[in-house]
mmCIF file of C-alpha atoms in Angstrom:
data_model
loop_
_atom_site.group_PDB
_atom_site.id
_atom_site.type_symbol
_atom_site.label_atom_id
_atom_site.label_comp_id
_atom_site.label_asym_id
_atom_site.label_seq_id
_atom_site.Cartn_x
_atom_site.Cartn_y
_atom_site.Cartn_z
ATOM 1 C CA MET J 1 7.382 29.446 -8.197
ATOM 2 C CA THR J 2 3.459 30.238 -8.327
ATOM 3 C CA THR J 3 0.739 28.564 -6.398
ATOM 4 C CA ALA J 4 -0.757 25.750 -8.821
ATOM 5 C CA THR J 5 -3.270 23.959 -7.489
ATOM 6 C CA ARG J 6 -5.161 20.473 -9.719
ATOM 7 C CA THR J 7 -7.271 22.792 -11.131
ATOM 8 C CA ASP J 8 -4.636 25.026 -13.015
ATOM 9 C CA ALA J 9 -3.106 24.247 -16.671
ATOM 10 C CA THR J 10 -0.678 21.979 -16.766
ATOM 11 C CA PRO J 11 2.400 24.085 -17.900
ATOM 12 C CA ASP J 12 3.128 23.727 -21.356
ATOM 13 C CA ARG J 13 7.712 23.294 -20.284
ATOM 14 C CA PRO J 14 9.582 23.037 -17.461
ATOM 15 C CA VAL J 15 9.918 25.039 -14.441
ATOM 16 C CA ALA J 16 12.384 26.012 -13.199
ATOM 17 C CA LEU J 17 11.901 25.045 -9.533
ATOM 18 C CA ASP J 18 15.059 26.356 -6.143
ATOM 19 C CA SER J 19 13.605 24.677 -3.554
ATOM 20 C CA GLU J 20 12.601 21.760 -1.535
ATOM 21 C CA ALA J 21 9.699 23.636 -0.535
ATOM 22 C CA ASP J 22 8.782 24.781 -4.674
ATOM 23 C CA LEU J 23 9.084 21.140 -5.820
ATOM 24 C CA ASP J 24 6.239 19.898 -2.667
ATOM 25 C CA GLU J 25 4.496 22.412 -3.675
ATOM 26 C CA LEU J 26 4.579 21.264 -7.539
ATOM 27 C CA LEU J 27 4.436 17.653 -7.066
ATOM 28 C CA ALA J 28 1.031 18.461 -4.986
ATOM 29 C CA ALA J 29 -0.325 20.155 -7.674
ATOM 30 C CA HIS J 30 -0.026 17.620 -10.440
ATOM 31 C CA ASP J 31 -0.797 14.680 -11.119
ATOM 32 C CA ARG J 32 2.109 13.449 -12.804
ATOM 33 C CA VAL J 33 5.202 15.030 -12.600
ATOM 34 C CA LEU J 34 7.834 14.568 -14.345
ATOM 35 C CA VAL J 35 11.528 16.271 -12.293
ATOM 36 C CA ASP J 36 14.644 16.891 -14.498
ATOM 37 C CA PHE J 37 16.758 16.532 -11.286
ATOM 38 C CA TYR J 38 20.316 18.447 -12.390
ATOM 39 C CA THR J 39 23.759 20.219 -11.368
ATOM 40 C CA GLN J 40 25.032 23.686 -13.279
ATOM 41 C CA GLY J 41 28.006 22.414 -15.474
ATOM 42 C CA CYS J 42 26.819 19.341 -16.082
ATOM 43 C CA THR J 43 27.390 18.959 -19.976
ATOM 44 C CA LEU J 44 24.695 15.521 -19.997
ATOM 45 C CA CYS J 45 22.206 17.188 -17.960
ATOM 46 C CA ALA J 46 23.539 20.629 -20.989
ATOM 47 C CA SER J 47 22.097 18.263 -23.395
ATOM 48 C CA ILE J 48 19.005 16.827 -22.097
ATOM 49 C CA GLU J 49 17.423 20.770 -21.246
ATOM 50 C CA PRO J 50 15.597 21.107 -24.530
ATOM 51 C CA VAL J 51 15.378 17.393 -24.882
ATOM 52 C CA VAL J 52 12.611 17.324 -21.583
ATOM 53 C CA GLY J 53 11.247 20.533 -22.639
ATOM 54 C CA ASN J 54 9.716 18.660 -25.725
ATOM 55 C CA VAL J 55 8.506 16.307 -23.594
ATOM 56 C CA ALA J 56 6.907 19.095 -21.446
ATOM 57 C CA ARG J 57 4.789 20.595 -24.581
ATOM 58 C CA ALA J 58 4.315 16.295 -25.988
ATOM 59 C CA HIS J 59 2.581 15.598 -23.059
ATOM 60 C CA ASP J 60 -0.995 18.269 -21.474
ATOM 61 C CA ASP J 61 -1.496 15.456 -18.239
ATOM 62 C CA LEU J 62 2.357 15.889 -17.249
ATOM 63 C CA ALA J 63 3.461 18.908 -14.944
ATOM 64 C CA VAL J 64 7.503 18.851 -15.796
ATOM 65 C CA ALA J 65 10.406 20.639 -13.618
ATOM 66 C CA THR J 66 13.596 20.915 -13.407
ATOM 67 C CA ILE J 67 15.729 21.299 -10.116
ATOM 68 C CA ASN J 68 19.051 21.871 -9.221
ATOM 69 C CA PRO J 69 19.794 20.060 -6.220
ATOM 70 C CA ARG J 70 22.870 21.571 -4.358
ATOM 71 C CA ASP J 71 20.493 25.018 -4.006
ATOM 72 C CA ASP J 72 18.750 23.600 -1.407
ATOM 73 C CA PRO J 73 20.866 19.423 -0.678
ATOM 74 C CA PRO J 74 18.357 18.231 1.345
ATOM 75 C CA LEU J 75 17.182 17.288 -2.248
ATOM 76 C CA ILE J 76 20.364 14.761 -2.614
ATOM 77 C CA GLU J 77 19.651 12.410 0.267
ATOM 78 C CA ARG J 78 16.017 12.642 0.195
ATOM 79 C CA PHE J 79 15.624 11.585 -3.210
ATOM 80 C CA ARG J 80 18.905 9.465 -3.157
ATOM 81 C CA ILE J 81 20.197 11.821 -6.211
ATOM 82 C CA THR J 82 23.858 9.814 -7.412
ATOM 83 C CA SER J 83 23.862 11.056 -10.664
ATOM 84 C CA ALA J 84 23.144 13.798 -13.570
ATOM 85 C CA PRO J 85 20.761 14.060 -14.722
ATOM 86 C CA THR J 86 17.763 11.977 -13.150
ATOM 87 C CA LEU J 87 14.633 11.902 -13.824
ATOM 88 C CA VAL J 88 11.673 11.311 -11.623
ATOM 89 C CA LEU J 89 8.606 10.747 -12.013
ATOM 90 C CA PHE J 90 5.828 11.213 -9.830
ATOM 91 C CA GLU J 91 2.255 10.016 -10.157
ATOM 92 C CA ASP J 92 0.355 11.180 -7.803
ATOM 93 C CA GLY J 93 2.811 12.934 -5.432
ATOM 94 C CA GLU J 94 5.049 9.133 -5.285
ATOM 95 C CA GLU J 95 8.062 7.893 -6.864
ATOM 96 C CA VAL J 96 7.023 5.844 -9.281
ATOM 97 C CA GLY J 97 10.470 5.669 -10.842
ATOM 98 C CA ARG J 98 13.340 7.094 -12.431
ATOM 99 C CA LEU J 99 15.979 7.182 -15.612
ATOM 100 C CA ALA J 100 19.472 8.019 -14.499
ATOM 101 C CA ASP J 101 21.142 6.249 -16.879
ATOM 102 C CA GLY J 102 22.520 9.778 -18.703
ATOM 103 C CA PHE J 103 21.641 11.487 -22.005
ATOM 104 C CA GLN J 104 18.045 10.588 -23.258
ATOM 105 C CA GLY J 105 16.437 10.583 -26.417
ATOM 106 C CA GLY J 106 12.606 11.490 -26.504
ATOM 107 C CA ASP J 107 11.643 8.648 -27.826
ATOM 108 C CA ALA J 108 13.086 6.960 -24.503
ATOM 109 C CA ILE J 109 11.480 9.297 -22.534
ATOM 110 C CA ASP J 110 7.961 8.739 -24.118
ATOM 111 C CA ALA J 111 8.832 5.122 -23.654
ATOM 112 C CA PHE J 112 10.010 5.576 -19.895
ATOM 113 C CA LEU J 113 7.021 7.920 -19.052
ATOM 114 C CA ASP J 114 4.853 4.862 -20.530
ATOM 115 C CA ASP J 115 6.477 2.277 -18.363
ATOM 116 C CA PRO J 116 7.917 4.406 -15.371
ATOM 117 C CA GLN J 117 10.874 1.401 -14.204
#
């Protein structure tokens, strides 16, 4: 992942992350971040991928990232990932909500972004 600062433009497509360090760097660089925790071979995860891409393009104030926690196992415990896909919303580096109910359409994700729970 390339180094970013809060003054960098928010990416208009999901950023693929490889490690916990990459995720921490992205969280430090952007005020609002939506992270899609996915696993390889998960059909729901594959189905939500284009939806997450559309969300990234639709929200100028939101950085969107994808990461497979199996590639860096400490992520599983740190972020309490018990199912995939799990979408976690961060504001100023702190988790403010999560959506872990399987496949979600764009409208459901937009509603979650407006009112994270």
